[in-house]
Amino acid sequence: MHTEHYAISHGLTSVPQQDNFPMHSHDVYEIYMFIEGDVTCIVENKIYQVNPYDVIIIRKHELHQVYHNRQIPYRRISFHVSPSFFKTNRCQEYETHFLKASTASGNKIPSNIVKSSGLYDAFIRFEKYSNDFSCGHDTPVLTAVLIEILYLLNQITDYSYSDFSNSIVSAIISYLNAHFSDEINLDMLEEQFFVSKYYLCRIFRKFTGLSIQEYIRLKRLNKAKELLSTGSSISDASSFAGFHDYSAFYRAYKKEFGCSPKEGR
């Protein structure tokens, strides 16, 4: 279900194909509750093993992915909330907390807190009501329950930072996030991590579905898109993000986002 200010995705995927769950980011906030399956969630440099009814909070422009450890039935409920929702419904304070909470301490809310806080019940109500109003139009009852979910999130401070803080993939992503605008090659990474570059490539692609160079390009494109949305010029955004050839930047941006950088502004 999609409306002007939010969307909800839910349901069962019988045999999830990893190619359908690539690493990506978006311009909205995501509130994701895992229900069934065997997955690992990657959010930037943080890697989470999720259990049923854990909730993952994802901020704007954070690269993230659901990695399926096994091809078994997969179920989740996921909200995408536009920044415009907070302003339209005069609840900007919930957006402020939304940003601060996940930035300070992580992205995962464990299932015991999800249930004891009332967040689980609110998720299920919203799912039910969205089925009742499947036409795609916003309704007062859906808006009210979504505001309740944001209110409950506002009360929670116990976020998990990462379940695999010492993993090699997490370490590589942390390094790439800090240096994505620099010139990076596999020999440099091999020297940095004291691990064969062939092993680095294999393990990185296994967990993210991307090569290291594809991840760097995606990180640069998302940074450029973020800068454009805040008013930067196209040349400044592309240069700051690490692109030194405007033609290459233009082609990559249009391929990734389906529009030119000028249209993206």
Coordinates of C-alpha atoms in Angstrom, one line a residue:
M1 CA 0.0 0.0 0.0
H2 CA 1.3 3.4 -1.0
T3 CA 0.1 6.9 -0.1
E4 CA 1.7 10.3 -0.6
H5 CA 3.5 10.3 2.8
Y6 CA 4.1 6.6 3.6
A7 CA 4.0 3.0 2.3
I8 CA 3.7 -0.4 3.9
S9 CA 5.1 -3.7 2.5
H10 CA 4.1 -7.0 4.1
G11 CA 3.5 -10.6 3.3
L12 CA 5.2 -13.9 2.7
T13 CA 7.9 -14.8 0.2
S14 CA 8.0 -18.5 -0.1
V15 CA 11.4 -18.9 -1.7
P16 CA 13.3 -15.6 -1.4
Q17 CA 15.9 -15.0 -4.2
Q18 CA 18.9 -13.0 -3.0
D19 CA 19.0 -11.1 -6.3
N20 CA 15.7 -9.5 -5.4
F21 CA 17.2 -8.0 -2.2
P22 CA 20.1 -5.9 -3.3
M23 CA 21.9 -3.3 -1.2
H24 CA 20.2 0.0 -1.6
S25 CA 19.2 3.3 0.1
H26 CA 16.3 5.7 -0.2
D27 CA 15.2 9.2 0.7
V28 CA 12.7 8.1 3.3
Y29 CA 12.8 6.5 6.8
E30 CA 12.2 2.7 7.1
I31 CA 10.8 0.8 10.0
Y32 CA 11.2 -2.9 9.5
M33 CA 9.9 -5.7 11.6
F34 CA 11.2 -9.2 10.8
I35 CA 8.7 -12.0 11.4
E36 CA 9.9 -15.3 9.8
G37 CA 12.9 -16.6 7.9
D38 CA 16.6 -16.7 8.3
V39 CA 18.2 -13.4 7.5
T40 CA 21.0 -11.0 8.4
C41 CA 20.4 -7.3 8.1
I42 CA 23.2 -5.0 7.0
V43 CA 22.9 -1.3 7.7
E44 CA 26.0 0.6 6.6
N45 CA 28.8 -1.0 8.7
K46 CA 26.5 -2.7 11.2
I47 CA 25.5 -6.3 10.8
Y48 CA 22.5 -7.7 12.7
Q49 CA 21.3 -11.3 13.1
V50 CA 17.6 -10.7 13.5
N51 CA 15.1 -12.8 15.4
P52 CA 11.3 -12.9 15.0
Y53 CA 9.8 -9.5 15.9
D54 CA 13.1 -7.6 16.1
V55 CA 12.7 -4.1 14.6
I56 CA 15.3 -2.4 12.4
I57 CA 15.3 1.4 12.1
I58 CA 16.9 2.7 8.9
R59 CA 17.6 6.4 8.3
K60 CA 17.6 8.3 5.0
H61 CA 20.5 7.5 2.7
E62 CA 21.8 4.6 4.8
L63 CA 22.9 1.7 2.6
H64 CA 21.2 -1.5 3.8
Q65 CA 20.3 -5.0 2.7
V66 CA 18.4 -8.1 3.9
Y67 CA 20.8 -11.1 3.3
H68 CA 19.0 -14.5 3.2
N69 CA 21.1 -17.1 4.9
R70 CA 18.7 -19.9 3.7
Q71 CA 16.0 -20.0 1.1
I72 CA 13.1 -20.6 3.5
P73 CA 9.8 -18.8 3.8
Y74 CA 10.4 -15.1 4.6
R75 CA 7.9 -12.7 6.2
R76 CA 8.2 -9.1 7.3
I77 CA 6.3 -5.8 7.8
S78 CA 8.1 -2.7 6.5
F79 CA 7.0 1.0 6.7
H80 CA 8.6 3.7 4.5
V81 CA 7.8 7.1 6.0
S82 CA 8.5 10.3 4.1
P83 CA 10.0 13.4 5.9
S84 CA 6.8 15.2 4.7
F85 CA 4.7 13.0 7.0
F86 CA 6.2 14.6 10.1
K87 CA 5.6 18.1 8.9
T88 CA 2.1 17.5 7.6
N89 CA 1.0 15.9 10.8
R90 CA 2.9 18.3 13.1
C91 CA 5.0 15.7 14.8
Q92 CA 8.5 16.9 13.9
E93 CA 9.8 16.0 17.3
Y94 CA 9.4 12.3 16.4
E95 CA 11.6 12.8 13.4
T96 CA 14.3 14.4 15.5
H97 CA 14.3 11.4 17.9
F98 CA 14.2 9.0 15.0
L99 CA 17.5 10.4 13.8
K100 CA 19.2 10.8 17.1
A101 CA 18.3 7.4 18.5
S102 CA 19.6 5.3 15.7
T103 CA 22.7 7.5 15.1
A104 CA 23.8 7.3 18.8
S105 CA 23.4 3.6 19.5
G106 CA 22.5 1.5 16.5
N107 CA 19.5 0.3 14.5
K108 CA 18.0 -2.8 16.1
I109 CA 15.3 -2.9 18.7
P110 CA 15.2 -6.5 20.2
S111 CA 11.9 -8.4 20.1
N112 CA 11.4 -8.3 23.9
I113 CA 11.3 -4.5 23.9
V114 CA 9.2 -4.5 20.7
K115 CA 6.5 -6.5 22.5
S116 CA 6.7 -4.9 26.0
S117 CA 6.6 -1.4 24.5
G118 CA 3.3 -2.0 22.6
L119 CA 5.2 -1.6 19.3
Y120 CA 4.3 -5.1 18.1
D121 CA 0.6 -4.6 18.7
A122 CA 0.7 -1.3 16.8
F123 CA 2.4 -2.9 13.8
I124 CA -0.2 -5.7 13.6
R125 CA -3.1 -3.1 13.9
F126 CA -1.5 -1.1 11.1
E127 CA -1.1 -4.2 8.9
K128 CA -4.8 -5.1 9.5
Y129 CA -6.1 -1.6 8.8
S130 CA -4.0 -1.3 5.7
N131 CA -5.7 -4.4 4.3
D132 CA -9.1 -2.9 5.1
F133 CA -8.1 0.3 3.1
S134 CA -6.2 -1.2 0.3
C135 CA -7.2 1.5 -2.2
G136 CA -4.0 3.4 -1.5
H137 CA -5.6 6.5 0.0
D138 CA -4.5 8.0 3.3
T139 CA -7.1 7.6 6.1
P140 CA -7.3 9.1 9.6
V141 CA -7.1 5.7 11.3
L142 CA -3.9 4.7 9.4
T143 CA -2.3 8.1 10.1
A144 CA -3.2 7.8 13.8
V145 CA -1.7 4.3 14.2
L146 CA 1.5 5.4 12.3
I147 CA 1.8 8.4 14.7
E148 CA 1.4 6.0 17.6
I149 CA 4.2 3.8 16.2
L150 CA 6.5 6.9 15.9
Y151 CA 5.5 7.9 19.5
L152 CA 6.4 4.4 20.8
L153 CA 9.7 4.6 19.0
N154 CA 10.3 7.9 20.7
Q155 CA 10.1 6.2 24.1
I156 CA 12.7 3.5 23.2
T157 CA 16.4 4.2 23.8
D158 CA 17.7 0.6 23.9
Y159 CA 19.0 0.1 20.4
S160 CA 21.6 -2.6 19.6
Y161 CA 24.6 -1.3 17.8
S162 CA 25.8 -4.4 16.0
D163 CA 25.9 -8.2 16.5
F164 CA 29.2 -8.7 14.6
S165 CA 31.4 -5.7 15.5
N166 CA 34.6 -7.6 14.7
S167 CA 33.5 -9.1 11.4
I168 CA 35.8 -8.5 8.4
V169 CA 32.9 -7.3 6.2
S170 CA 31.8 -4.8 8.9
A171 CA 35.4 -3.6 9.1
I172 CA 35.7 -3.2 5.3
I173 CA 32.4 -1.3 5.1
S174 CA 33.5 1.0 7.9
Y175 CA 36.8 1.7 6.0
L176 CA 35.0 2.3 2.7
N177 CA 32.4 4.6 4.4
A178 CA 35.2 6.7 5.7
H179 CA 37.3 6.8 2.5
F180 CA 34.8 6.4 -0.3
S181 CA 35.7 9.7 -1.9
D182 CA 39.4 8.6 -2.1
E183 CA 41.1 6.5 -4.7
I184 CA 40.8 2.9 -3.4
N185 CA 42.0 -0.3 -4.9
L186 CA 42.2 -3.9 -3.8
D187 CA 45.9 -3.8 -3.2
M188 CA 45.4 -1.0 -0.7
L189 CA 42.7 -3.0 1.1
E190 CA 44.8 -6.1 1.2
E191 CA 47.6 -4.1 2.9
Q192 CA 45.1 -2.4 5.2
F193 CA 43.4 -5.6 6.5
F194 CA 46.3 -8.1 6.1
V195 CA 44.0 -10.5 4.2
S196 CA 44.2 -11.7 0.6
K197 CA 42.4 -9.4 -1.8
Y198 CA 40.8 -12.4 -3.4
Y199 CA 39.3 -13.5 -0.1
L200 CA 38.2 -9.9 0.6
C201 CA 36.3 -9.8 -2.7
R202 CA 34.7 -13.2 -2.2
I203 CA 33.5 -12.6 1.4
F204 CA 32.3 -9.0 0.6
R205 CA 30.2 -10.1 -2.3
K206 CA 28.8 -13.0 -0.4
F207 CA 27.4 -10.7 2.3
T208 CA 26.5 -7.7 0.3
G209 CA 25.8 -9.0 -3.3
L210 CA 28.2 -6.3 -4.5
S211 CA 31.8 -6.1 -5.5
I212 CA 33.9 -3.6 -3.5
Q213 CA 34.0 -1.2 -6.4
E214 CA 30.3 -1.4 -6.9
Y215 CA 29.8 -0.6 -3.2
I216 CA 32.1 2.4 -3.5
R217 CA 30.2 3.6 -6.6
L218 CA 26.9 3.2 -4.9
K219 CA 28.1 5.0 -1.8
R220 CA 29.4 7.9 -3.9
L221 CA 26.2 8.2 -5.9
N222 CA 24.1 8.3 -2.7
K223 CA 26.3 10.9 -1.2
A224 CA 26.0 13.0 -4.4
K225 CA 22.2 12.6 -4.3
E226 CA 22.1 13.7 -0.7
L227 CA 24.2 16.8 -1.5
L228 CA 22.0 17.7 -4.5
S229 CA 18.9 17.5 -2.3
T230 CA 20.4 20.0 0.1
G231 CA 21.2 22.6 -2.6
S232 CA 24.8 21.8 -3.7
S233 CA 25.7 22.4 -7.3
I234 CA 26.0 19.3 -9.5
S235 CA 29.8 19.9 -10.0
D236 CA 30.4 20.3 -6.3
A237 CA 28.3 17.3 -5.4
S238 CA 30.0 15.0 -7.9
S239 CA 33.5 16.2 -6.9
F240 CA 32.9 15.9 -3.1
A241 CA 31.5 12.4 -3.5
G242 CA 34.6 11.3 -5.3
F243 CA 33.8 11.5 -9.0
H244 CA 36.5 13.2 -11.0
D245 CA 35.0 12.7 -14.4
Y246 CA 31.6 14.4 -14.8
S247 CA 30.6 12.2 -17.8
A248 CA 31.2 9.1 -15.7
F249 CA 29.2 10.6 -12.9
Y250 CA 26.3 11.6 -15.2
R251 CA 26.0 8.1 -16.7
A252 CA 26.3 6.3 -13.3
Y253 CA 23.7 8.6 -11.7
K254 CA 21.2 8.2 -14.5
K255 CA 21.6 4.4 -14.6
E256 CA 21.2 4.1 -10.8
F257 CA 18.3 6.6 -10.2
G258 CA 16.6 6.7 -13.6
C259 CA 17.0 10.5 -14.0
S260 CA 19.8 13.0 -14.6
P261 CA 21.5 14.8 -11.7
K262 CA 19.7 18.0 -12.8
E263 CA 16.3 16.3 -12.6
G264 CA 17.4 14.7 -9.3
R265 CA 17.7 18.2 -7.7

